[in-house]
C-alpha cells in the first residue's frame, strides 16, 4: 500500500467514525428509543412519514423541519413526548410516552430531536 | 443367609417405589406430549417461559410474540383453527422496524422479509392449543379485570377508538383501514379473551414492559366500550 492510499484510508476511517464520536454525548439509547417508539409514525428518517401515517387525520410532525422545531422549546418537546398531543392542545394521535420512557430518557430524546433538526430553540 | 434375608426385605419396597415412578412418568408423558411439541417445534422462535424482554435490545432480538401467558390471552377455539391455517396478524411482523423500508410517500412494509408461519395438522393443533392454554403466567393481571357482557354500536365504538383515543394510528380495524405497527384488531374478538383485552389496554407495560404501544390511561368505562367494540367488529359488525 503506498503512502497516498494509506492517508486516504485514514481519512475515510475518521470520516465514518466522526458521527459516532460526536454522538456519544447524546445517549445512544435515545436513538434506539426513537427507532422503537417514534419511527412507527415519525418515520425511520424522522421526516414524519412512518408506516402508520396513511389513514391518520393529522400527520406526524417532521422532526427534521428546523423552522418548526426551532420554535419549540426543550420543555415543549419534553412535555409532548411525556404527556402526548392532547396535553399541548394537539392531536390525540401523538401518544404519551411517560409510562414507557423514564424522565432522563425523555431529556435524552429531546436532545436527539435537536440532532434531527440540526436546530436549537430560537425564541423569536 | 443374613444378607439374603435383608435383600428379600428390601425387594418389595423397591418394587413399590418402581411402580410409583412408572405411574408418575407415564402420566407426565401423556400430559406433556403437547408441551414437548411446543418445546421441539416452537421454542426456537417463541418464549414459552418468560419473562418478557426487559431491554430494547432484547426486544429487538425477539423473533416472535411471547407465548408464556398464552392461556391468559387466547381463545382455545381460535388457536386450534389458526394453527392449522395461520394468517398474518402483525402487518409489519416482529420486530416491526426490521421489516420496513423507505418508500416514495412514506415508509413501507418490506413484504419480502416476512415469512409464512408453519402450519400444524388438526391433531397437533389441538395438542399444541391445549398445552398453550396451560401457560398462564399472568392470572394475577386477569383477576383484576371484569368485563360485563354488553354491546356498543360500531359507530360509537369507532368514535371512541379513532377520534377520542387515537388507537387507529397503529391498529387496523378493517382490512384496509388503520396503522401497521400493531396487530390487526378486526379479528381480536375471535382471537383474544375479553379480560386480556381489557388488561392490555389498561397497561401494555404490565404484560410487556418495553412494547411500543403507549399507556394512554384509558378510563374503566372506555376500556369496556373498547372491548365491546372489538367484539362487535369480529362478529362482522359493519364499520363506517
Coordinates of C-alpha atoms in Angstrom, one line a residue:
Chain A
X1 CA 0.0 0.0 0.0
X2 CA 1.5 3.4 -1.0
X3 CA 1.5 6.5 1.2
X4 CA -1.3 8.2 -0.6
X5 CA -3.8 5.4 -0.3
X6 CA -2.8 5.0 3.4
X7 CA -3.7 8.6 4.0
X8 CA -6.9 8.2 2.1
X9 CA -7.9 5.2 4.1
X10 CA -7.1 7.1 7.3
X11 CA -9.3 10.0 6.3
X12 CA -12.2 7.7 5.4
X13 CA -12.0 5.9 8.7
X14 CA -12.0 9.2 10.6
X15 CA -14.9 10.5 8.5
X16 CA -17.0 7.4 9.1
X17 CA -16.2 7.4 12.8
X18 CA -16.9 11.1 13.4
X19 CA -20.7 11.0 13.8
X20 CA -20.2 8.1 16.2
X21 CA -17.6 10.0 18.2
X22 CA -19.6 13.2 18.2
X23 CA -22.8 11.3 19.0
X24 CA -21.5 9.8 22.3
X25 CA -22.6 12.9 24.3
X26 CA -26.2 12.1 23.4
X27 CA -27.1 8.8 24.9
X28 CA -27.0 6.1 22.2
X29 CA -30.2 4.8 23.8
X30 CA -32.1 7.9 22.6
X31 CA -31.6 6.8 19.0
X32 CA -32.7 3.2 19.9
X33 CA -35.7 4.6 21.7
X34 CA -36.6 6.7 18.6
X35 CA -36.4 3.7 16.3
X36 CA -38.5 1.6 18.7
X37 CA -41.2 4.1 19.7
X38 CA -41.3 7.0 17.4
X39 CA -40.3 5.7 13.9
X40 CA -43.6 3.9 13.5
X41 CA -45.3 7.3 13.0
X42 CA -42.5 9.8 12.5
X43 CA -40.5 7.6 10.1
X44 CA -37.2 5.8 10.2
X45 CA -35.6 9.1 8.9
X46 CA -37.6 11.3 11.3
X47 CA -39.3 13.0 8.4
X48 CA -42.9 12.4 9.6
X49 CA -43.5 9.6 7.2
X50 CA -43.8 6.4 9.2
X51 CA -45.5 3.2 8.1
X52 CA -48.6 4.2 10.1
X53 CA -49.5 7.5 8.5
X54 CA -51.7 6.7 5.5
X55 CA -55.1 6.9 7.3
X56 CA -54.1 9.4 10.1
X57 CA -56.2 12.5 10.0
X58 CA -53.4 14.6 11.5
X59 CA -49.9 13.9 10.1
X60 CA -47.0 13.4 12.5
X61 CA -44.6 16.2 12.8
X62 CA -41.5 16.2 10.5
X63 CA -38.7 16.3 13.1
X64 CA -36.1 17.3 10.5
X65 CA -38.0 20.6 9.9
X66 CA -35.7 23.1 11.5
X67 CA -38.1 26.0 11.0
X68 CA -40.8 24.4 13.1
X69 CA -38.7 22.6 15.6
X70 CA -36.7 25.8 16.5
X71 CA -39.9 27.5 17.6
X72 CA -40.5 24.8 20.2
X73 CA -38.6 25.0 23.5
X74 CA -36.9 21.9 25.0
X75 CA -39.7 21.9 27.7
X76 CA -42.4 22.0 25.0
X77 CA -40.8 19.0 23.3
X78 CA -40.4 17.1 26.6
X79 CA -44.0 17.8 27.5
X80 CA -45.3 16.5 24.1
X81 CA -43.1 13.3 24.5
X82 CA -44.2 12.7 28.1
X83 CA -47.9 13.6 28.1
X84 CA -48.8 13.4 24.4
X85 CA -50.6 15.7 21.9
X86 CA -53.7 16.5 24.0
X87 CA -51.5 18.0 26.8
X88 CA -50.2 20.6 24.4
X89 CA -53.6 21.2 22.5
X90 CA -52.5 19.0 19.6
X91 CA -53.8 15.7 18.2
X92 CA -54.6 12.7 20.3
X93 CA -52.7 10.7 17.6
X94 CA -49.5 11.8 19.3
X95 CA -49.4 9.4 22.2
X96 CA -48.0 10.0 25.8
X97 CA -44.7 8.1 26.5
X98 CA -44.4 8.9 30.2
X99 CA -45.1 5.2 31.1
X100 CA -42.6 3.9 28.6
X101 CA -39.6 6.3 28.9
X102 CA -38.0 7.5 32.1
X103 CA -37.6 11.2 32.8
X104 CA -33.9 11.1 31.9
X105 CA -34.7 9.1 28.7
X106 CA -37.2 11.9 27.8
X107 CA -34.5 14.6 28.3
X108 CA -32.1 12.5 26.1
X109 CA -34.9 12.2 23.5
X110 CA -35.3 16.0 23.3
X111 CA -31.5 16.3 22.6
X112 CA -31.8 13.6 20.0
X113 CA -34.7 15.5 18.3
X114 CA -32.3 18.5 18.2
X115 CA -29.8 16.5 16.2
X116 CA -32.6 15.5 13.7
X117 CA -33.5 19.1 13.0
X118 CA -29.9 20.4 13.5
X119 CA -31.5 23.3 15.4
X120 CA -31.8 24.9 18.8
X121 CA -34.7 26.7 20.4
X122 CA -34.9 30.2 19.0
X123 CA -37.5 32.3 20.9
X124 CA -38.1 35.0 18.2
Chain B
X1 CA -28.0 -66.1 54.9
X2 CA -28.4 -62.9 56.8
X3 CA -27.5 -61.0 53.6
X4 CA -30.2 -62.7 51.6
X5 CA -32.9 -62.1 54.2
X6 CA -32.1 -58.4 54.1
X7 CA -32.3 -58.3 50.3
X8 CA -35.6 -60.1 50.4
X9 CA -37.0 -57.5 52.8
X10 CA -35.8 -54.6 50.5
X11 CA -37.3 -56.1 47.4
X12 CA -41.0 -55.3 47.9
X13 CA -40.1 -51.8 48.9
X14 CA -38.1 -51.3 45.7
X15 CA -40.9 -52.8 43.6
X16 CA -43.4 -50.4 45.2
X17 CA -41.2 -47.4 44.6
X18 CA -40.6 -48.5 41.0
X19 CA -44.3 -48.8 40.4
X20 CA -44.9 -45.3 41.6
X21 CA -42.1 -43.9 39.4
X22 CA -43.5 -45.7 36.3
X23 CA -47.1 -44.5 37.0
X24 CA -45.8 -40.9 37.5
X25 CA -43.7 -40.7 34.4
X26 CA -46.5 -42.1 32.1
X27 CA -49.0 -39.6 33.4
X28 CA -46.3 -37.0 32.8
X29 CA -45.7 -38.1 29.2
X30 CA -49.4 -38.1 28.5
X31 CA -49.9 -34.6 29.8
X32 CA -46.8 -33.3 28.2
X33 CA -46.9 -34.6 24.7
X34 CA -48.3 -31.1 23.9
X35 CA -45.6 -29.4 25.9
X36 CA -42.9 -31.4 24.1
X37 CA -44.4 -30.4 20.8
X38 CA -44.1 -26.8 21.8
X39 CA -40.6 -27.3 23.0
X40 CA -39.5 -29.1 19.9
X41 CA -41.2 -27.0 17.2
X42 CA -42.0 -23.6 18.6
X43 CA -39.4 -22.7 21.3
X44 CA -36.8 -21.7 18.7
X45 CA -38.9 -18.6 18.0
X46 CA -41.3 -18.2 20.9
X47 CA -40.6 -17.6 24.5
X48 CA -42.6 -20.2 26.5
X49 CA -41.2 -19.5 29.9
X50 CA -40.9 -15.8 30.4
X51 CA -40.1 -13.2 31.4
X52 CA -40.7 -10.6 28.6
X53 CA -37.8 -8.6 27.3
X54 CA -36.6 -6.0 29.8
X55 CA -34.3 -4.0 27.4
X56 CA -34.7 -2.5 24.0
X57 CA -32.0 -4.9 22.6
X58 CA -33.8 -7.9 23.9
X59 CA -37.0 -6.6 22.4
X60 CA -35.3 -6.2 19.0
X61 CA -33.9 -9.7 19.3
X62 CA -37.4 -11.2 19.9
X63 CA -38.3 -13.4 16.8
X64 CA -41.9 -14.0 17.7
X65 CA -44.6 -12.9 20.1
X66 CA -44.2 -14.3 23.7
X67 CA -46.4 -17.3 24.4
X68 CA -45.7 -17.8 28.1
X69 CA -49.1 -16.3 29.0
X70 CA -50.9 -17.8 26.0
X71 CA -53.6 -19.3 28.3
X72 CA -54.4 -15.9 29.7
X73 CA -54.6 -14.4 26.2
X74 CA -56.1 -16.6 23.5
X75 CA -59.4 -18.3 22.9
X76 CA -58.7 -22.0 22.5
X77 CA -61.0 -22.3 19.5
X78 CA -59.2 -19.6 17.6
X79 CA -55.8 -21.2 18.5
X80 CA -56.9 -24.6 17.1
X81 CA -58.1 -23.1 13.8
X82 CA -55.3 -20.6 13.4
X83 CA -52.5 -23.1 14.0
X84 CA -53.9 -25.2 11.1
X85 CA -54.3 -22.2 8.8
X86 CA -52.1 -19.3 10.1
X87 CA -52.6 -15.9 8.5
X88 CA -50.7 -12.6 9.2
X89 CA -51.7 -10.8 12.4
X90 CA -49.0 -8.2 12.6
X91 CA -48.8 -6.4 9.2
X92 CA -45.2 -5.5 9.8
X93 CA -44.1 -8.7 11.6
X94 CA -41.9 -8.9 14.6
X95 CA -39.8 -6.7 15.3
X96 CA -41.6 -4.1 13.0
X97 CA -38.7 -1.8 12.4
X98 CA -36.7 -4.8 10.9
X99 CA -39.4 -5.2 8.2
X100 CA -39.8 -1.6 6.9
X101 CA -38.0 0.3 4.1
X102 CA -38.3 3.9 2.9
X103 CA -40.9 4.5 0.2
X104 CA -41.8 7.4 -2.1
X105 CA -44.6 8.8 0.2
X106 CA -43.9 7.0 3.4
X107 CA -42.1 4.0 4.9
X108 CA -43.5 0.8 3.6
X109 CA -43.6 -2.8 4.9
X110 CA -41.0 -4.9 3.2
X111 CA -43.1 -7.9 2.4
X112 CA -40.1 -9.9 1.1
X113 CA -38.7 -10.1 4.7
X114 CA -41.9 -11.7 6.1
X115 CA -42.2 -15.4 6.1
X116 CA -45.3 -17.6 6.3
X117 CA -46.0 -19.3 9.7
X118 CA -45.7 -23.1 10.0
X119 CA -49.0 -24.9 10.0
X120 CA -49.9 -27.9 12.1
X121 CA -52.1 -30.9 11.4
X122 CA -55.5 -30.9 13.1
X123 CA -54.3 -33.4 15.8
X124 CA -51.1 -31.4 16.5
X125 CA -53.0 -28.1 16.6
X126 CA -55.3 -29.4 19.3
X127 CA -52.4 -30.8 21.3
X128 CA -50.5 -27.5 21.0
X129 CA -53.6 -25.4 21.8
X130 CA -54.2 -27.5 25.0
X131 CA -50.6 -27.1 26.1
X132 CA -50.7 -23.3 25.3
X133 CA -53.9 -22.9 27.3
X134 CA -51.9 -24.1 30.4
X135 CA -49.3 -21.3 30.2
X136 CA -50.9 -18.7 32.4
X137 CA -48.1 -16.6 33.9
X138 CA -50.5 -13.6 34.4
X139 CA -53.5 -14.9 36.2
X140 CA -52.8 -12.0 38.6
X141 CA -53.5 -9.4 35.9
X142 CA -56.6 -11.1 34.6
X143 CA -58.0 -11.4 38.1
X144 CA -58.1 -7.6 38.2
X145 CA -60.5 -7.2 35.2
X146 CA -64.2 -7.5 34.9
X147 CA -65.9 -7.3 31.5
X148 CA -69.7 -7.4 31.7
X149 CA -71.5 -8.6 28.6
X150 CA -72.7 -5.8 26.6
X151 CA -72.9 -4.1 23.2
X152 CA -71.9 -0.8 21.6
X153 CA -72.9 0.5 18.2
X154 CA -69.9 0.3 15.8
X155 CA -70.3 4.0 15.0
X156 CA -70.0 4.9 18.7
X157 CA -67.2 2.4 19.1
X158 CA -65.2 3.8 16.2
X159 CA -65.6 7.3 17.5
X160 CA -64.0 6.2 20.8
X161 CA -61.3 4.1 19.1
X162 CA -60.3 6.5 16.3
X163 CA -61.2 10.0 17.5
X164 CA -61.2 10.1 21.3
X165 CA -58.2 7.7 21.8
X166 CA -56.3 7.6 18.5
X167 CA -55.9 3.8 18.6
X168 CA -56.3 3.6 14.8
X169 CA -52.9 5.1 14.3
X170 CA -51.3 1.7 14.9
X171 CA -54.1 -0.9 14.5
X172 CA -56.2 -1.9 11.6
X173 CA -59.9 -2.1 12.3
X174 CA -60.7 -3.1 8.8
X175 CA -58.6 -4.9 6.2
X176 CA -57.8 -1.6 4.5
X177 CA -58.0 0.9 7.3
X178 CA -55.6 1.8 10.1
X179 CA -52.0 1.6 11.1
X180 CA -49.5 -1.2 10.6
X181 CA -47.2 -1.3 13.6
X182 CA -49.6 -3.2 15.9
X183 CA -51.6 -6.4 15.4
X184 CA -54.8 -6.0 13.3
X185 CA -57.8 -5.8 15.6
X186 CA -60.7 -6.6 13.4
X187 CA -60.3 -10.3 14.4
X188 CA -59.3 -9.5 18.0
X189 CA -62.7 -10.6 19.4
X190 CA -62.3 -14.1 18.0
X191 CA -58.6 -14.3 18.9
X192 CA -58.4 -12.8 22.4
X193 CA -60.2 -13.2 25.7
X194 CA -62.1 -10.1 26.8
X195 CA -60.4 -9.8 30.1
X196 CA -57.0 -9.9 28.4
X197 CA -58.0 -7.1 26.0
X198 CA -59.1 -5.0 29.0
X199 CA -56.0 -5.6 30.9
X200 CA -53.7 -5.0 27.9
X201 CA -55.4 -1.7 27.1
X202 CA -55.1 -0.7 30.7
X203 CA -51.4 -1.3 30.8
X204 CA -49.5 -2.8 27.9
X205 CA -46.3 -2.4 30.0
X206 CA -47.7 -4.7 32.7
X207 CA -47.6 -7.5 30.1
X208 CA -44.6 -6.4 28.0
X209 CA -42.5 -3.7 29.7
X210 CA -40.8 -2.5 26.5
X211 CA -43.6 -2.8 24.0
X212 CA -44.2 0.1 21.5
X213 CA -47.9 0.5 22.5
X214 CA -48.2 3.5 24.8
X215 CA -50.2 3.6 28.0
X216 CA -53.0 6.1 27.2
X217 CA -54.5 6.0 30.7
X218 CA -57.9 4.9 29.3
X219 CA -60.7 5.1 31.9
X220 CA -62.6 2.0 33.1
X221 CA -65.8 3.0 31.1
X222 CA -63.8 3.5 27.9
X223 CA -62.0 0.2 28.3
X224 CA -65.3 -1.7 28.5
X225 CA -66.6 0.2 25.4
X226 CA -63.4 -0.7 23.5
X227 CA -63.7 -4.4 24.4
X228 CA -67.3 -4.4 23.3
X229 CA -66.4 -2.6 20.1
X230 CA -63.6 -5.1 19.2
X231 CA -66.0 -8.0 19.9
X232 CA -68.6 -6.3 17.6
X233 CA -66.0 -5.9 14.8
X234 CA -65.1 -9.6 14.8
X235 CA -68.8 -10.6 14.7
X236 CA -68.8 -8.8 11.4
X237 CA -70.3 -5.5 12.6
X238 CA -70.0 -3.1 9.8
X239 CA -67.8 -0.1 10.2
X240 CA -68.2 3.3 8.9

